CSV table of C-alpha atoms in Angstrom, one decimal:
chain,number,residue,atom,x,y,z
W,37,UNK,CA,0.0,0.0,0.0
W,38,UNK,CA,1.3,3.7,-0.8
W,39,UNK,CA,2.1,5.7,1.6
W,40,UNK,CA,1.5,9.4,2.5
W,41,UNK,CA,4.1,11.5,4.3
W,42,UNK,CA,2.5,13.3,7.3
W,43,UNK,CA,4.6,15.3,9.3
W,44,UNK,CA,5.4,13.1,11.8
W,45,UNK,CA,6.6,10.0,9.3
W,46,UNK,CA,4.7,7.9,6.5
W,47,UNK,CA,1.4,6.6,6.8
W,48,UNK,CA,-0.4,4.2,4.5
W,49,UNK,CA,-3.1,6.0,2.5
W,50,UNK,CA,-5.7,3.4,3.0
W,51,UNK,CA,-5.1,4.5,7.0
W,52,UNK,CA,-6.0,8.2,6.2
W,53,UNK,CA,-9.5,7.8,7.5
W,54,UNK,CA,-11.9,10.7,7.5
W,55,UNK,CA,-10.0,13.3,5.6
W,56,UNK,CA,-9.9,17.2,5.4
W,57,UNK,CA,-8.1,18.1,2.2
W,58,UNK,CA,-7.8,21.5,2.3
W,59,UNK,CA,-7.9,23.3,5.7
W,60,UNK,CA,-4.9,25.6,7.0
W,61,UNK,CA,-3.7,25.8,10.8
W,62,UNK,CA,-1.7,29.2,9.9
W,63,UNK,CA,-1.1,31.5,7.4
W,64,UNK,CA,1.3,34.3,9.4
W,65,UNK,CA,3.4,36.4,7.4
W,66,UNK,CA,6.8,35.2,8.2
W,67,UNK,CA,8.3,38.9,7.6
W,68,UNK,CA,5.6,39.9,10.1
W,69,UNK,CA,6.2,37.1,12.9
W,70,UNK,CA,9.7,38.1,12.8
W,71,UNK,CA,9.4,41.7,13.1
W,72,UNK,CA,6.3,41.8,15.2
W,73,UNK,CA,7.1,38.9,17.1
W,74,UNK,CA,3.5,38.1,19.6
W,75,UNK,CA,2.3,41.3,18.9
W,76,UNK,CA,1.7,39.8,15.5
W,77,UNK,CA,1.3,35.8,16.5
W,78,UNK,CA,1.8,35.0,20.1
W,79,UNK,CA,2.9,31.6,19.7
W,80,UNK,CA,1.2,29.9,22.6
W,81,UNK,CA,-2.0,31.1,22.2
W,82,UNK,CA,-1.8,30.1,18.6
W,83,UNK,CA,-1.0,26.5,19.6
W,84,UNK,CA,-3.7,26.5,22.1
W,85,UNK,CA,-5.9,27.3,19.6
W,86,UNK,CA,-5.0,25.0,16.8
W,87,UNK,CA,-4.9,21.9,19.2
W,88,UNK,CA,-8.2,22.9,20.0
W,89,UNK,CA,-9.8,23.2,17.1
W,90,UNK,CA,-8.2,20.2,15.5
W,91,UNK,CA,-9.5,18.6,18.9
W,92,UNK,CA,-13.0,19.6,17.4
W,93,UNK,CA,-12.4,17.9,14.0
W,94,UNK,CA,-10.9,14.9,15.5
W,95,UNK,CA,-14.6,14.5,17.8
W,96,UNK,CA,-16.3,14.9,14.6
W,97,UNK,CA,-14.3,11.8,13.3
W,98,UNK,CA,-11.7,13.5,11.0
W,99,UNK,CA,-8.4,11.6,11.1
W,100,UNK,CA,-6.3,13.6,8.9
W,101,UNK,CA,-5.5,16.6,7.8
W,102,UNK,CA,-4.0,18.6,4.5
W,103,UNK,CA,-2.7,22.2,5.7
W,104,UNK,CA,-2.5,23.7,1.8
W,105,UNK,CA,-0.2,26.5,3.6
W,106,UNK,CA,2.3,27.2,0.8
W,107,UNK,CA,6.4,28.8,2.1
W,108,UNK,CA,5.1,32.1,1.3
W,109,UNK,CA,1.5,31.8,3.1
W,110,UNK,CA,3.2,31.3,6.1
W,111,UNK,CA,3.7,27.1,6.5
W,112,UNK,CA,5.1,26.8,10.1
W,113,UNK,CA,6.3,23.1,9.9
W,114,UNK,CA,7.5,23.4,13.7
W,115,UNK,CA,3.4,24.3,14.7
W,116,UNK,CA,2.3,21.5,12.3
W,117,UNK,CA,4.5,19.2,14.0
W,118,UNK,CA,3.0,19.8,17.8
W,119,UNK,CA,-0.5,19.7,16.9
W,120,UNK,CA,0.0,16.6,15.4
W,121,UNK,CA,1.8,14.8,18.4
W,122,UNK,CA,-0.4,16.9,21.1
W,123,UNK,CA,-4.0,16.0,19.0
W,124,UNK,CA,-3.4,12.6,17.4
W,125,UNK,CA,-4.7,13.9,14.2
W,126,UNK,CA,-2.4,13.3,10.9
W,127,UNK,CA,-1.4,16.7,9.5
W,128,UNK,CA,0.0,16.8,6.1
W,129,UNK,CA,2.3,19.6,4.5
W,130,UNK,CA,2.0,21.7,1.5
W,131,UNK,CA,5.2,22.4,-0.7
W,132,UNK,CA,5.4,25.3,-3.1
W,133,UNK,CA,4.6,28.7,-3.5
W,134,UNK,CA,1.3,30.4,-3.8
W,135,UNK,CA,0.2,33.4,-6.0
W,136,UNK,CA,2.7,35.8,-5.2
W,137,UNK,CA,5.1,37.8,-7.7
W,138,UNK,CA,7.5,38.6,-5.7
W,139,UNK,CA,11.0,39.5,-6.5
W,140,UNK,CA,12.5,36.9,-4.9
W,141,UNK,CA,10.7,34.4,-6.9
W,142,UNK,CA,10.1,36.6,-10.1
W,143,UNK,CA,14.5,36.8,-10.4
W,144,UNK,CA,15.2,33.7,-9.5
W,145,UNK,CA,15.8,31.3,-12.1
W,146,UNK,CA,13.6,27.7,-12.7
W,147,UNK,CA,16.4,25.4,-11.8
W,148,UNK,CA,17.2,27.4,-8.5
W,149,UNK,CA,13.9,27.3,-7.4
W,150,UNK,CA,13.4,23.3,-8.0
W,151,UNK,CA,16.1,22.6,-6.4
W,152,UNK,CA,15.1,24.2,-3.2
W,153,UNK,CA,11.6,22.6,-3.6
W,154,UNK,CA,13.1,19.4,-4.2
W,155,UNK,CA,15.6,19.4,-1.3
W,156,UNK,CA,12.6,19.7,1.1
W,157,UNK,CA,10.5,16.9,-0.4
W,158,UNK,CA,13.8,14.5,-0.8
W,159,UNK,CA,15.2,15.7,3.3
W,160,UNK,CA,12.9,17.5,4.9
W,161,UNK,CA,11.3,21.1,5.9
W,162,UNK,CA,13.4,23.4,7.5
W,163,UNK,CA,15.7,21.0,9.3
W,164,UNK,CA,13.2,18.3,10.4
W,165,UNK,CA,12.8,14.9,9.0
W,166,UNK,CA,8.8,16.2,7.6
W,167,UNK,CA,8.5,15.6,4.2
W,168,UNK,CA,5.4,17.8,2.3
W,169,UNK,CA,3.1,15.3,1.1
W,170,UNK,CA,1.6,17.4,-1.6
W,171,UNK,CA,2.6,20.0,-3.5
W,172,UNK,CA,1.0,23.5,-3.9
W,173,UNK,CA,0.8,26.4,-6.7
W,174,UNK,CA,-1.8,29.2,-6.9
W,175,UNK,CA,-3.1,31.3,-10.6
W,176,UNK,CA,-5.2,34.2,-8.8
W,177,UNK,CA,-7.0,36.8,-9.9
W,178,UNK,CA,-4.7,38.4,-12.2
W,179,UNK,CA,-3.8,35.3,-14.1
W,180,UNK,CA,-0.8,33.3,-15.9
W,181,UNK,CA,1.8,35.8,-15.4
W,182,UNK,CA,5.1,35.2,-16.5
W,183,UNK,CA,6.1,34.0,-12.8
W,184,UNK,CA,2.8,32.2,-12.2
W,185,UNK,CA,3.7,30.5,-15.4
W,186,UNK,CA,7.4,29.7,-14.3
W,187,UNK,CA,6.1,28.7,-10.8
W,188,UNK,CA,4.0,26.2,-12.4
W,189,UNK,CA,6.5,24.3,-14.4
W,190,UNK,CA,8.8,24.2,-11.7
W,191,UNK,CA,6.1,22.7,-8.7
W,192,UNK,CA,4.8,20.2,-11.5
W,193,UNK,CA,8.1,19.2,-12.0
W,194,UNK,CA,9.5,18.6,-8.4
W,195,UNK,CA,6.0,16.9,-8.2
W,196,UNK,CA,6.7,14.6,-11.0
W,197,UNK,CA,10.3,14.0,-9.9
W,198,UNK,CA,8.8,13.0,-6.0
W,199,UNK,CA,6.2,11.3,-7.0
W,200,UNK,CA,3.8,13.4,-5.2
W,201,UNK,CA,0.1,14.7,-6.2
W,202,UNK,CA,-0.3,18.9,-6.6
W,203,UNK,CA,-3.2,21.4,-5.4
W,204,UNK,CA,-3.7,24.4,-7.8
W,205,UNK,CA,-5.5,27.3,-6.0
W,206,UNK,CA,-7.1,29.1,-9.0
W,207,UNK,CA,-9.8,31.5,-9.0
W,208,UNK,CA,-13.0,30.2,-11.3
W,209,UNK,CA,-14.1,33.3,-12.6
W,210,UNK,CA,-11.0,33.5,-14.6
W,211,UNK,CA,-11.9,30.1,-16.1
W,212,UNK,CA,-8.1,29.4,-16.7
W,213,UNK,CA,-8.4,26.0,-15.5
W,214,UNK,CA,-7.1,24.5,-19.0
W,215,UNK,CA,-4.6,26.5,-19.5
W,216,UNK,CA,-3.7,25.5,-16.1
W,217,UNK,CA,-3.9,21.8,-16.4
W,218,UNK,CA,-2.1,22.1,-20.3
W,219,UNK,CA,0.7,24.0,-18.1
W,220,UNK,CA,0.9,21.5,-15.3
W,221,UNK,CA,0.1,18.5,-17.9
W,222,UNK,CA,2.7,19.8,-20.3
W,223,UNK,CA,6.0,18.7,-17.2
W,224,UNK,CA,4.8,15.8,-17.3
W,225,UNK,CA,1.6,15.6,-14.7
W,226,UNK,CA,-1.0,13.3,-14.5
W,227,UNK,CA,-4.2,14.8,-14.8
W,228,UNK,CA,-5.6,12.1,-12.2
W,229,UNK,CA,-2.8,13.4,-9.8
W,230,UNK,CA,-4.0,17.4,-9.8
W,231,UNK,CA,-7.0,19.1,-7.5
W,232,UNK,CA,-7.8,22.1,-9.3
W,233,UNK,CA,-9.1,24.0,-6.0
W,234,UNK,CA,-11.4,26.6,-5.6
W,235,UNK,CA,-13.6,25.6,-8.6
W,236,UNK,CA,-16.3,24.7,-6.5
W,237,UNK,CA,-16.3,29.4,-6.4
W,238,UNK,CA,-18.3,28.6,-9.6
W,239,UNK,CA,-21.8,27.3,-10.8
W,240,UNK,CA,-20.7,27.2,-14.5
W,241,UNK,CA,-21.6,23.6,-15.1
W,242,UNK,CA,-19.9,23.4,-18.5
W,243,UNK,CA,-16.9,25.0,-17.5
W,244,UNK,CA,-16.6,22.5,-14.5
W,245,UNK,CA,-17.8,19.9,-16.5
W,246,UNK,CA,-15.2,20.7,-19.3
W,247,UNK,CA,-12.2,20.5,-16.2
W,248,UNK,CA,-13.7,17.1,-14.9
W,249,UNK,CA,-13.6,16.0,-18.3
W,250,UNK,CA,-9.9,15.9,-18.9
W,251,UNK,CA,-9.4,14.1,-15.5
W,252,UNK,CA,-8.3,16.0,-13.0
W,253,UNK,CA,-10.2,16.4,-9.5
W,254,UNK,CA,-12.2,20.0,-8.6
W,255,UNK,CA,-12.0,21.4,-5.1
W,256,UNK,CA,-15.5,22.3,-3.4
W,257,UNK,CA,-13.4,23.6,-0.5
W,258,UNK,CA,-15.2,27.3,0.1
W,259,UNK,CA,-18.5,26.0,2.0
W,260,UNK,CA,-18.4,28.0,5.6
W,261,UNK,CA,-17.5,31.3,3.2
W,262,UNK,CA,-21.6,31.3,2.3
W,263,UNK,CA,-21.6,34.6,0.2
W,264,UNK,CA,-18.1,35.7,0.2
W,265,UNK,CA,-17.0,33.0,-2.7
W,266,UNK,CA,-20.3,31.8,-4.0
W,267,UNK,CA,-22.8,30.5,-1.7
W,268,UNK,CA,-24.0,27.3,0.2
W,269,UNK,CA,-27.2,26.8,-2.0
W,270,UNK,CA,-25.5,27.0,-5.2
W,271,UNK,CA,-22.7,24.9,-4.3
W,272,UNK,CA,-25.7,22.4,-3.4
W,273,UNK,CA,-27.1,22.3,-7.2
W,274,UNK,CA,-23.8,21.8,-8.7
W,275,UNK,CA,-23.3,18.8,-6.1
W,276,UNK,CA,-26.5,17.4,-7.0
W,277,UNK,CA,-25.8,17.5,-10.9
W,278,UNK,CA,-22.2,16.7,-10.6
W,279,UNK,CA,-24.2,13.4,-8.8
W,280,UNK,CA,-26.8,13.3,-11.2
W,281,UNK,CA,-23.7,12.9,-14.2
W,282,UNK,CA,-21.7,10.6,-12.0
W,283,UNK,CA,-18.6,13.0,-11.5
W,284,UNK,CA,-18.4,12.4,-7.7
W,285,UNK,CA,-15.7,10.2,-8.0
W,286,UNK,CA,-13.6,13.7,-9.4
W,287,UNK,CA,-14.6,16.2,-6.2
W,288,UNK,CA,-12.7,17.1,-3.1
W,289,UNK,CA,-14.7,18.6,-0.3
W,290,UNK,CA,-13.3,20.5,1.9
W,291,UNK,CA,-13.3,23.9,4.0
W,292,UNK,CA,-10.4,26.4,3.6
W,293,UNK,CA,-10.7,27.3,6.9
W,294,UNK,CA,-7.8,28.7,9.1
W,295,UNK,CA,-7.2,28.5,12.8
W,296,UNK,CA,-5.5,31.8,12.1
W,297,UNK,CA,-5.5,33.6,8.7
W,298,UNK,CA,-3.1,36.6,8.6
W,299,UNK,CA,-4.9,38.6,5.9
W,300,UNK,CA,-7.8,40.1,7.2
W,301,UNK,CA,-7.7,41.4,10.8
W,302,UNK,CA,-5.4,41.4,13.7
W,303,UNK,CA,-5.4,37.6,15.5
W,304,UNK,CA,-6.9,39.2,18.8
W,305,UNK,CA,-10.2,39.7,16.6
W,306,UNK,CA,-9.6,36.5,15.1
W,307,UNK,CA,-9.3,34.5,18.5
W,308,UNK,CA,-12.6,36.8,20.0
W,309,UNK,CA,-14.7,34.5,17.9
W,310,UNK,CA,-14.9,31.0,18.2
W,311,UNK,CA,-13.6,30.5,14.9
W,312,UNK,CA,-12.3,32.5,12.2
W,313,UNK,CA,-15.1,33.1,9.5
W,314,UNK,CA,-18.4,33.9,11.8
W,315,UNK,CA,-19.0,30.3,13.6
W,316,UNK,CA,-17.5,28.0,10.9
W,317,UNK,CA,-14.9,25.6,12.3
W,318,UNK,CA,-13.5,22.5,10.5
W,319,UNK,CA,-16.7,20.5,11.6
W,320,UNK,CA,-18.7,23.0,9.3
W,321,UNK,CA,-19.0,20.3,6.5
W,322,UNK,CA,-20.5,17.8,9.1
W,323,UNK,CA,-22.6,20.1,11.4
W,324,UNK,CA,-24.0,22.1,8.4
W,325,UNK,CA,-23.4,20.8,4.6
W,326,UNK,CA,-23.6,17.0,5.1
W,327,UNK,CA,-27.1,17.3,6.7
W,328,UNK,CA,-27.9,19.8,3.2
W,329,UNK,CA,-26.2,17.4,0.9
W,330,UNK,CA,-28.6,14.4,2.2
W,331,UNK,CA,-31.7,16.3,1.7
W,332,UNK,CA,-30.9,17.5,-1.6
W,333,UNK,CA,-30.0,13.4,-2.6
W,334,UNK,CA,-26.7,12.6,-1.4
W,335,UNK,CA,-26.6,8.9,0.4
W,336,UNK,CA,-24.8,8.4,3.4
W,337,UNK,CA,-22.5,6.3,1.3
W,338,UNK,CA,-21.4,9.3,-0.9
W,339,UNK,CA,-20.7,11.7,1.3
W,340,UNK,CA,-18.6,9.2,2.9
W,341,UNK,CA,-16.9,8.7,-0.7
W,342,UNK,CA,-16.1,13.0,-0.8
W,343,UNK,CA,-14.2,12.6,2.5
W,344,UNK,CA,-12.8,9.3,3.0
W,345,UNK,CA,-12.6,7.4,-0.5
W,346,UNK,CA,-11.6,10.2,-2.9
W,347,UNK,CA,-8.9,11.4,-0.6
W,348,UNK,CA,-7.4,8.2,-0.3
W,349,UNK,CA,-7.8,7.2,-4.0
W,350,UNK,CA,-7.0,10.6,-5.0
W,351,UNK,CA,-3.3,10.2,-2.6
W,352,UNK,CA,-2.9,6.7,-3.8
W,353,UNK,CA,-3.0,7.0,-7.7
């Protein structure tokens, strides 16, 4: 049986269980943390609050966890590494970069760049012995730039060279999703190994239907963000026709939620609320969406497929 790596050693996929495929325990600006130090992120109150909201997830049955938190979103391997061992639950890291042109990655050349993404998937993150277990690019609003476009090529390739599966944050309404995948596809990617994420923002059934069709796997990770991204009830009748045309077997459900998310507010009015985006924690999916999903047609068996058997097929292939 394959194995995934979680950060605390390999695990064999057909032992993920219950799986969360895109959630985030923090995304702290590095360059902020360091200046800023707690006034920024106090460390131990940031700990406190991922174990317990992992805690949460865990008593709602989920046994592992992706964090999709690229190097420059923040991924704190160290953080990832304690909830683990202090929860139980599996945490998997993220490799790569998300959508950022910075200078730092806009000057540096292809090769460079792979070969520090490659040295962390072949020895480890930062000095440990965790190995990312997926890797990560972004396309964003403002499309394929030329660095977008490098950063592809080079995160498809250290996937393809580690054998490891790749999460695309893209932004639906741009409907670049092919020229994504003919990027991607193009270094040598299986389309069976790619989660095109975030195209769950969209209700465009023959867009969706046109990215499902060349065999990659769509993200409907954006539920507890009812409004914001699309909303719930939408989301709903493109689950029930993605059913009704058999594609279930292509969808990742998930939450994109973050114990602490560094972009909109300071993490004292974060940690005020019992979870970051108005009540939603990571059992959103089961307190709120599952329930939905059943009435609208969903069986009990297929909504254990989205979060247990697609996960593990979708790490195993």
């Amino acid at each position: 049986m394959k194995n995934i790596h979680t950060v605390l050693g390999p695990l064999p996929v057909d032992q993920m269980g219950l799986t969360l495929a895109h959630e985030h325990i923090c995304c702290g600006d590095w360059s902020m943390r360091a200046n800023f130090g707690p006034r920024f992120c106090p460390e131990e109150e940031l700990l406190a609050r991922a174990v317990d909201q992992v805690n949460r997830a865990k008593a709602a049955g989920v046994a592992t966890i992706v964090d999709g938190t690229a190097i420059n979103l923040g991924r704190d391997i160290h953080l990832l590494r304690q909830v683990s061992r202090l929860t139980g639950v599996n945490l998997v890291a993220s490799s790569g970069f998300y959508d950022q042109d910075e200078p730092w990655l806009a000057g540096q050349s292809e090769a460079y760049l792979f070969d520090l993404l490659d040295g962390e998937c072949k020895y480890g993150i930062a000095g440990t012995d965790s190995r990312p277990g997926i890797m990560k690019c972004a396309v964003g609003s403002h499309g394929l730039t030329a660095t977008r476009e490098k950063i592809l090529r080079l995160t498809a390739r250290v996937a393809v060279e580690n054998h490891l599966p790749l999460f695309c944050h893209h932004e639906a309404s741009t409907r670049l999703g092919p020229q994504i995948l003919n990027l991607l596809c193009g270094e040598g990617m299986d389309p069976r190994r790619i989660i095109l994420g975030h195209t769950g923002d969209s209700e465009d059934l023959d867009y969706i239907l046109s990215l499902l069709d060349r065999g990659c796997w769509i993200g409907q990770d954006r539920w507890p963000y009812d409004g914001r991204f699309n909303t719930v009830a939408n989301r709903l009748q493109v689950m029930v026709e993605l059913k009704k045309r058999g594609y279930l077997d292509q969808v990742i459900v998930s939450q994109d939620l973050c114990v602490y998310l560094g972009f909109w507010e300071p993490m004292a009015d974060t940690f005020a609320r019992e979870a970051l985006y108005e009540q939603a924690d990571f059992t959103y999916l089961f307190q709120v969406v599952f329930p939905l999903l059943e009435q609208a047609g969903l069986t009990q068996a297929e909504l254990r497929k989205l979060v247990t058997d697609n996960p593990q097929t979708f790490f195993a292939q």
